[in-house]
PDB file of C-alpha atoms in Angstrom:
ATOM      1  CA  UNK K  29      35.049  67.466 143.830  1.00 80.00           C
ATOM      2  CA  UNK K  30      32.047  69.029 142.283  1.00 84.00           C
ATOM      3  CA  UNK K  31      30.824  70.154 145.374  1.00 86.00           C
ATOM      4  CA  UNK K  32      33.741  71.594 146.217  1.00 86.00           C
ATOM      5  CA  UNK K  33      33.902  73.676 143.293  1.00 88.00           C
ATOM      6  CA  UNK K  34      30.219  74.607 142.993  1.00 92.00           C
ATOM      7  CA  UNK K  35      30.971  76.303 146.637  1.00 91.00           C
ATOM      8  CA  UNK K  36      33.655  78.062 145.051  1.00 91.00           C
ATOM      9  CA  UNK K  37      32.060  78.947 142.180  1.00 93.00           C
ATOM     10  CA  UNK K  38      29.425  80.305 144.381  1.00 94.00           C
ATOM     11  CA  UNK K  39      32.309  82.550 146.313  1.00 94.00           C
ATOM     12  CA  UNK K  40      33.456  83.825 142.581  1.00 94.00           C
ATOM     13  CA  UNK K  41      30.141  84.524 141.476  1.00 94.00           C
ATOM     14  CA  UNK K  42      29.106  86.700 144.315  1.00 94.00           C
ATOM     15  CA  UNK K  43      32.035  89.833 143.018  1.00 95.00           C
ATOM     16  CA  UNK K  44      30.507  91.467 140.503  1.00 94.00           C
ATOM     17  CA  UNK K  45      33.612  91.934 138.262  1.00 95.00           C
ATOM     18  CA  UNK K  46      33.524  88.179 138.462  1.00 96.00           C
ATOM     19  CA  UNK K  47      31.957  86.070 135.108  1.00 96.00           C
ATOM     20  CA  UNK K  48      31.869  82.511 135.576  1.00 96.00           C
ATOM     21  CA  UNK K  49      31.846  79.722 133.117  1.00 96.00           C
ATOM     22  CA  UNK K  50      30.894  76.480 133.662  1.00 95.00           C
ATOM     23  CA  UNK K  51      31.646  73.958 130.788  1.00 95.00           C
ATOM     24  CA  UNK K  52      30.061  70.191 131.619  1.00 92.00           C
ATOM     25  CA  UNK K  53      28.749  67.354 129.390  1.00 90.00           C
ATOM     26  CA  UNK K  54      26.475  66.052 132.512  1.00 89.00           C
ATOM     27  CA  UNK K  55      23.737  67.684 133.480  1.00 91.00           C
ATOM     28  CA  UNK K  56      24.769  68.410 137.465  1.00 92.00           C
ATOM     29  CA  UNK K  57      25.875  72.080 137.715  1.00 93.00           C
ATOM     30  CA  UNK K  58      22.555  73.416 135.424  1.00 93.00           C
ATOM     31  CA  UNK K  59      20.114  71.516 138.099  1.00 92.00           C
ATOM     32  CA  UNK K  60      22.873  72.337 141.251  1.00 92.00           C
ATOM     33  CA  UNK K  61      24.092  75.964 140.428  1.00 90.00           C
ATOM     34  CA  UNK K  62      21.110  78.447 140.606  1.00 84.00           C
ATOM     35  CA  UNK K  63      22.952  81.447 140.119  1.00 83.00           C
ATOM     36  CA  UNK K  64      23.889  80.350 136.697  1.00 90.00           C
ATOM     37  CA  UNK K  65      21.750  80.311 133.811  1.00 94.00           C
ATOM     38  CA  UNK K  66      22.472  77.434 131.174  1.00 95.00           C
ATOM     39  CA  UNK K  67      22.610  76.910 127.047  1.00 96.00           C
ATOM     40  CA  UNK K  68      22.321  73.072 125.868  1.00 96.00           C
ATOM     41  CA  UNK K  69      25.011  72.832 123.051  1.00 95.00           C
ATOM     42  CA  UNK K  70      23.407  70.152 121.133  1.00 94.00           C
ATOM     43  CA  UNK K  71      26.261  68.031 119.050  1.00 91.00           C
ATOM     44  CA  UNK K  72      25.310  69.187 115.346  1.00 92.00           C
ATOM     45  CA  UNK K  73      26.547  72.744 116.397  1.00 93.00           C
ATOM     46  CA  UNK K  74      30.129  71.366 116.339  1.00 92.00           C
ATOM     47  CA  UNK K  75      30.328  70.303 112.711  1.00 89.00           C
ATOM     48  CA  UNK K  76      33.315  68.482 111.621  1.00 85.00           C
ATOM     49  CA  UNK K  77      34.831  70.642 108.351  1.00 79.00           C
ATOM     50  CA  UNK K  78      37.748  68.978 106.748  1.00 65.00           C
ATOM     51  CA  UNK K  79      40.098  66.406 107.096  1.00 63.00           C
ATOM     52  CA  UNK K  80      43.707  66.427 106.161  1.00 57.00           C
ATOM     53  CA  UNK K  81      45.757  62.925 104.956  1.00 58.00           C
ATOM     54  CA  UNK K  82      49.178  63.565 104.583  1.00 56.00           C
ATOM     55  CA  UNK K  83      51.818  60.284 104.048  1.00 56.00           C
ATOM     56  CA  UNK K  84      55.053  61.007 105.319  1.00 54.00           C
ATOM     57  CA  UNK K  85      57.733  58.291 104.981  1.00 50.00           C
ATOM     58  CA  UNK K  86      55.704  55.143 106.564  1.00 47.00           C
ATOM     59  CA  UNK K  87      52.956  57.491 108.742  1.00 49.00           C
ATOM     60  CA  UNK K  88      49.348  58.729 108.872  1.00 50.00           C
ATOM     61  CA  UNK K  89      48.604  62.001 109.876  1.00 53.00           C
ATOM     62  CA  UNK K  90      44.939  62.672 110.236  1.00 54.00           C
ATOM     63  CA  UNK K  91      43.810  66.130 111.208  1.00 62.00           C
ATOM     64  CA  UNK K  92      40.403  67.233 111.832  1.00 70.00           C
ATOM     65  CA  UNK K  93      39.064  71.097 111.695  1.00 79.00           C
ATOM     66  CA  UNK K  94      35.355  71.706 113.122  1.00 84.00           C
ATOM     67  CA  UNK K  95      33.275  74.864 113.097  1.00 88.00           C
ATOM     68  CA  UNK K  96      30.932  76.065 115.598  1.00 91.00           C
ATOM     69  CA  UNK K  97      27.084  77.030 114.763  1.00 90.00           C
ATOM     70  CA  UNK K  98      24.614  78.854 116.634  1.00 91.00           C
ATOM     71  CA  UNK K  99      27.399  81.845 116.852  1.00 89.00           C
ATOM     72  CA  UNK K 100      24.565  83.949 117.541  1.00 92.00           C
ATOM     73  CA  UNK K 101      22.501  82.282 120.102  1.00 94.00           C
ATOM     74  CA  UNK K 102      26.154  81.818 122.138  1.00 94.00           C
ATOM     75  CA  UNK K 103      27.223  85.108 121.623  1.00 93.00           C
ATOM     76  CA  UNK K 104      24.275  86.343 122.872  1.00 95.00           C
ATOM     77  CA  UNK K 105      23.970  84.250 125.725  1.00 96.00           C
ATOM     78  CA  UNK K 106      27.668  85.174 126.916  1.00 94.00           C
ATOM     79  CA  UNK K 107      26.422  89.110 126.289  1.00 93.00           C
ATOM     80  CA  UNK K 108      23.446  88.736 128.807  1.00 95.00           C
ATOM     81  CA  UNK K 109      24.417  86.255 131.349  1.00 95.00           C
ATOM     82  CA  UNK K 110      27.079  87.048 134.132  1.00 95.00           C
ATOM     83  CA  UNK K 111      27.761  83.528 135.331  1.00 96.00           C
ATOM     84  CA  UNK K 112      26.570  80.650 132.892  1.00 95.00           C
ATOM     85  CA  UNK K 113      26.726  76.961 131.976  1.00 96.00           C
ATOM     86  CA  UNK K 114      27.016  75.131 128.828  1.00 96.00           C
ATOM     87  CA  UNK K 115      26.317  71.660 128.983  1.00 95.00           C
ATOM     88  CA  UNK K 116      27.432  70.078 125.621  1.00 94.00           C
ATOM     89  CA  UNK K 117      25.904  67.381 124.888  1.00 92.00           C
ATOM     90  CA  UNK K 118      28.690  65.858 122.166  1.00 89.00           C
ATOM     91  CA  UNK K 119      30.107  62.525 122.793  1.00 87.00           C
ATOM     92  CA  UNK K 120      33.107  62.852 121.106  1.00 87.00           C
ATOM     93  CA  UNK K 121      36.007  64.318 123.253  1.00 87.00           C
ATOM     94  CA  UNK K 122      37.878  66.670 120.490  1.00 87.00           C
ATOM     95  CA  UNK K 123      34.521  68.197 119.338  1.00 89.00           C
ATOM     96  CA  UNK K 124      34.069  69.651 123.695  1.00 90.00           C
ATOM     97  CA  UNK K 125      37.647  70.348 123.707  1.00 89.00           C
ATOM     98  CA  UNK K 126      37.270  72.495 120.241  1.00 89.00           C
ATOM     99  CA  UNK K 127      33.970  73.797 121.968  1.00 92.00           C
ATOM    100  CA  UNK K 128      35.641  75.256 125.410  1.00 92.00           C
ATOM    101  CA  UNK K 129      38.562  76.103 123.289  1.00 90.00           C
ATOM    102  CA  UNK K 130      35.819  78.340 120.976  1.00 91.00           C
ATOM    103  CA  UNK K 131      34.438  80.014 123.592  1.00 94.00           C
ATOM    104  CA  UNK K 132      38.124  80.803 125.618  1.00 93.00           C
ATOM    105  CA  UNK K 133      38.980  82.274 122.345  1.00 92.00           C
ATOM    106  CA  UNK K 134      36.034  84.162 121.506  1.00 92.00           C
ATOM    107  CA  UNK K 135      36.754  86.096 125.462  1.00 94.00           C
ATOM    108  CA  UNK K 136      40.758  86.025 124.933  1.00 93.00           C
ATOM    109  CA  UNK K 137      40.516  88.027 121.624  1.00 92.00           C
ATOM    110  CA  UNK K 138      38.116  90.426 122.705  1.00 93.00           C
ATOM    111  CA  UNK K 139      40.079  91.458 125.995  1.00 93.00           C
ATOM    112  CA  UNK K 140      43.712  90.894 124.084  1.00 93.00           C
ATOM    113  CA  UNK K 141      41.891  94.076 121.747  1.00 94.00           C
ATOM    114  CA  UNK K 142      41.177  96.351 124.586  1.00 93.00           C
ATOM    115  CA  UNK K 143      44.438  95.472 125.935  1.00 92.00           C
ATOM    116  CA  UNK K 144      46.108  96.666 122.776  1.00 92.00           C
ATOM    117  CA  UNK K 145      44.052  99.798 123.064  1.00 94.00           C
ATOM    118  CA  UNK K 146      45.539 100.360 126.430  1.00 92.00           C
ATOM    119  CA  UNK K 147      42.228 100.089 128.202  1.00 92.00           C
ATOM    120  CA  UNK K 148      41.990  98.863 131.850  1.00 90.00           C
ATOM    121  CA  UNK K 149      40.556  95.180 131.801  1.00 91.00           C
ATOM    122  CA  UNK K 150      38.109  95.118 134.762  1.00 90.00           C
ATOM    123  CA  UNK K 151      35.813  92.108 134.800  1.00 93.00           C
ATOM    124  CA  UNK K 152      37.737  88.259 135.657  1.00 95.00           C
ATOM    125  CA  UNK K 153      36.086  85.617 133.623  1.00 96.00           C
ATOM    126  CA  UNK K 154      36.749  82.054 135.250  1.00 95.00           C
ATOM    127  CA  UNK K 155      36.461  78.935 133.113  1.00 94.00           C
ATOM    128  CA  UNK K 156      35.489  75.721 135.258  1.00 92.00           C
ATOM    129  CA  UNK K 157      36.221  72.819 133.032  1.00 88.00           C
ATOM    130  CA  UNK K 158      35.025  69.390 134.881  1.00 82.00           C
ATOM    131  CA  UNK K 159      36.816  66.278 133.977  1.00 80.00           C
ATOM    132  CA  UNK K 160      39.295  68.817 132.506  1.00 79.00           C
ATOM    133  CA  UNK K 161      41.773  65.736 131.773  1.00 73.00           C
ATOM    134  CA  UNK K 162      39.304  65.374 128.603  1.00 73.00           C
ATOM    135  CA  UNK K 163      39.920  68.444 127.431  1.00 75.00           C
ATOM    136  CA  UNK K 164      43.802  69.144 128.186  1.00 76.00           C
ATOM    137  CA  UNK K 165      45.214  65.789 127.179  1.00 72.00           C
ATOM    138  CA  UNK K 166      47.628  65.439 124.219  1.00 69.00           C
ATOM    139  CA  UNK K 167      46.703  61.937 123.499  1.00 73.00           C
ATOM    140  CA  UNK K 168      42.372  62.651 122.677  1.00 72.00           C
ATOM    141  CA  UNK K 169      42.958  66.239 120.851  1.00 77.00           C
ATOM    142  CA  UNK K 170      44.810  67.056 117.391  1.00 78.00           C
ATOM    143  CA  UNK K 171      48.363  68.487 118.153  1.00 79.00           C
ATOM    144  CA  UNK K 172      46.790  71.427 116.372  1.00 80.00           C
ATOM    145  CA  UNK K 173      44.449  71.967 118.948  1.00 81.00           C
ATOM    146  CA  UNK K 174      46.319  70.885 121.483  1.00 82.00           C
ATOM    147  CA  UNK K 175      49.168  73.696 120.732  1.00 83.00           C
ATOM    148  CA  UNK K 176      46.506  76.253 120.610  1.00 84.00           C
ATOM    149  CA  UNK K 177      44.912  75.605 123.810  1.00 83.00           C
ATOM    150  CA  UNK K 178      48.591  76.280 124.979  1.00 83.00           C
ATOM    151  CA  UNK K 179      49.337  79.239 123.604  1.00 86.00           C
ATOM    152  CA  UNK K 180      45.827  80.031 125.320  1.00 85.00           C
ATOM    153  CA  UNK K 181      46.800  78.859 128.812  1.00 84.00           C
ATOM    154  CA  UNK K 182      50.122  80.807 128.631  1.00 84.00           C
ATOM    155  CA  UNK K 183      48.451  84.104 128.261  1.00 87.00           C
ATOM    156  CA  UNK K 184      45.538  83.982 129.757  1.00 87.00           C
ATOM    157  CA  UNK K 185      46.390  85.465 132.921  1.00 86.00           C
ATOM    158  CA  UNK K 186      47.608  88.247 131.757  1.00 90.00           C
ATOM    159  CA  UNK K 187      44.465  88.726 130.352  1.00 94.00           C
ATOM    160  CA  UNK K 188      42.048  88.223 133.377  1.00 94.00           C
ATOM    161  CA  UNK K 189      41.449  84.887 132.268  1.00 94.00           C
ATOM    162  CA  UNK K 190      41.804  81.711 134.952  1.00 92.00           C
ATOM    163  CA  UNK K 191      41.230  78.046 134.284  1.00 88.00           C
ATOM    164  CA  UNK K 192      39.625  75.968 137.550  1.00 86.00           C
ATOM    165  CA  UNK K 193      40.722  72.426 136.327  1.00 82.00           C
ATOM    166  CA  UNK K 194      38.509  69.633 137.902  1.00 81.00           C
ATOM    167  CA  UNK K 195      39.480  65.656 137.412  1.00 77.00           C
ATOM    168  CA  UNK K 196      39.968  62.675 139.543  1.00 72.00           C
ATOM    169  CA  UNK K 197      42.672  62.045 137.202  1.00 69.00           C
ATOM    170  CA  UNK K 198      45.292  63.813 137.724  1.00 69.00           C
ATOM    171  CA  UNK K 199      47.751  61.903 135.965  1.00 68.00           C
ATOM    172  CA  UNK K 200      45.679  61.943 133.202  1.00 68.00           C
ATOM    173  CA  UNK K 201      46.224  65.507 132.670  1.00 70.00           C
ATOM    174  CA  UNK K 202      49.077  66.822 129.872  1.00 70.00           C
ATOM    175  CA  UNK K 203      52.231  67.441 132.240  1.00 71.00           C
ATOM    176  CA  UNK K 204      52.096  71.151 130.502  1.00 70.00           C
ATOM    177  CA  UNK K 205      48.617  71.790 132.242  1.00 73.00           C
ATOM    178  CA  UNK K 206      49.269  70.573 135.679  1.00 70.00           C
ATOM    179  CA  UNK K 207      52.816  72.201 135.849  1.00 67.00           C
ATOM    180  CA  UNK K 208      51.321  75.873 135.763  1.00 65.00           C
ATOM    181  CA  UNK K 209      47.931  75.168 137.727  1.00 66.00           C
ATOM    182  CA  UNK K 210      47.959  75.490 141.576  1.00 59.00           C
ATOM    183  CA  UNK K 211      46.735  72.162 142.935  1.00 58.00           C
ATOM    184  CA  UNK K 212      43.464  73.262 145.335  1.00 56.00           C
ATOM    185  CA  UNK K 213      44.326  69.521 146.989  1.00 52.00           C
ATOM    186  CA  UNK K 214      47.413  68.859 148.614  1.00 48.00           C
ATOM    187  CA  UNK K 215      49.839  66.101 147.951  1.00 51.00           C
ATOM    188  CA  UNK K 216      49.045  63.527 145.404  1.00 55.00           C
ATOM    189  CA  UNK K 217      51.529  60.471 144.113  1.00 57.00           C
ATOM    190  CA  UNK K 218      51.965  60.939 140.374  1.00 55.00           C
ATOM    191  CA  UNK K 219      54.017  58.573 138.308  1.00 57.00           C
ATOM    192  CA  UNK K 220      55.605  61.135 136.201  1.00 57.00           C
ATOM    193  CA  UNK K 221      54.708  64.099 137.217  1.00 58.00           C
ATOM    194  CA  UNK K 222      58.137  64.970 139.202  1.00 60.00           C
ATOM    195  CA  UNK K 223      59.942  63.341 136.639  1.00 55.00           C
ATOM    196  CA  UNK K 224      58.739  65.178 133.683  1.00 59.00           C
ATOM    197  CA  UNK K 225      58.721  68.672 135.611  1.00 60.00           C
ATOM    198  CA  UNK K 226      62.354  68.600 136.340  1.00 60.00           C
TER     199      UNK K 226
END
């Protein structure tokens, strides 16, 4: 599967109103993908910032906000690099899914403000997310998170914004997701996927 999108990452990369970004926490694509440069996102630069305990009735709710440093050194390296990989190096699965969601964000506000200016959007920037079922899943992100990476996904066409999704999991992946991404594979048996489409 990662072969298979390296090659078309490789296809993407050769337009040059094309930007690709790579987002992996092993280090394949930065030793595999030459025309890509890399930035290590070390796990202090995703710093948890508050936690909210609410009791409602008989339940816990437990939300968790996180902030981003090295603003700079990222912004920077998006600025100079056409094509690039992070490889983020956190272990826990809501700090890379806050991380990807950062950067998205950071793309989808800056071409939703030339948008509003009326300006013609002319560069495609294509977000490669492997094992993408880590990312996109309901049940390892807050439902904050999770309902702003919708609202993300929703738009970001109209924006010149695409999502390559990569798992082996398929099922794994929130129904929302996998209901408005074209499958590159053909048929595959899902347990609820026809179910919870209709």
């Amino acid at each position: 599967k990662t072969n298979m999108a390296m090659i078309l990452a490789q296809k993407l990369a050769e337009n040059p109103e094309n930007h690709v970004i790579i987002f992996e926490t092993f280090p394949k694509w930065i030793n595999e993908f030459y025309p890509a440069k890399y930035l290590e996102i070390p796990e202090n630069w995703i710093k948890e910032t508050e936690k909210t305990i609410s009791i409602e009735d008989i339940w816990l709710q437990h939300e968790t906000s996180y902030t981003i440093l090295g603003k700079e050194e990222i912004s920077e390296f998006l600025r100079r690099n056409k094509d690039c990989i992070f490889l983020v190096s956190a272990q826990d699965l809501e700090k890379i899914s806050f991380f990807v969601y950062s950067v998205v964000y950071k793309l989808y506000r800056r071409n939703y403000d030339l948008k509003r200016k009326n300006r013609k959007l002319k560069r495609h920037f294509w977000f490669i997310l492997e094992e993408s079922q880590n990312s996109l899943d309901r049940r390892v992100i807050s439902r904050k998170l999770f309902n702003r990476f919708r609202k993300l996904f929703s738009e970001a066409r109209n924006l010149n914004l695409h999502f390559i999704l990569i798992t082996q999991r398929l099922q794994d992946l929130n129904t929302y997701f996998r209901a408005r991404t074209s499958l590159a594979i053909g048929k595959i048996g899902l347990d609820d996927f026809d179910l919870k489409l209709r």
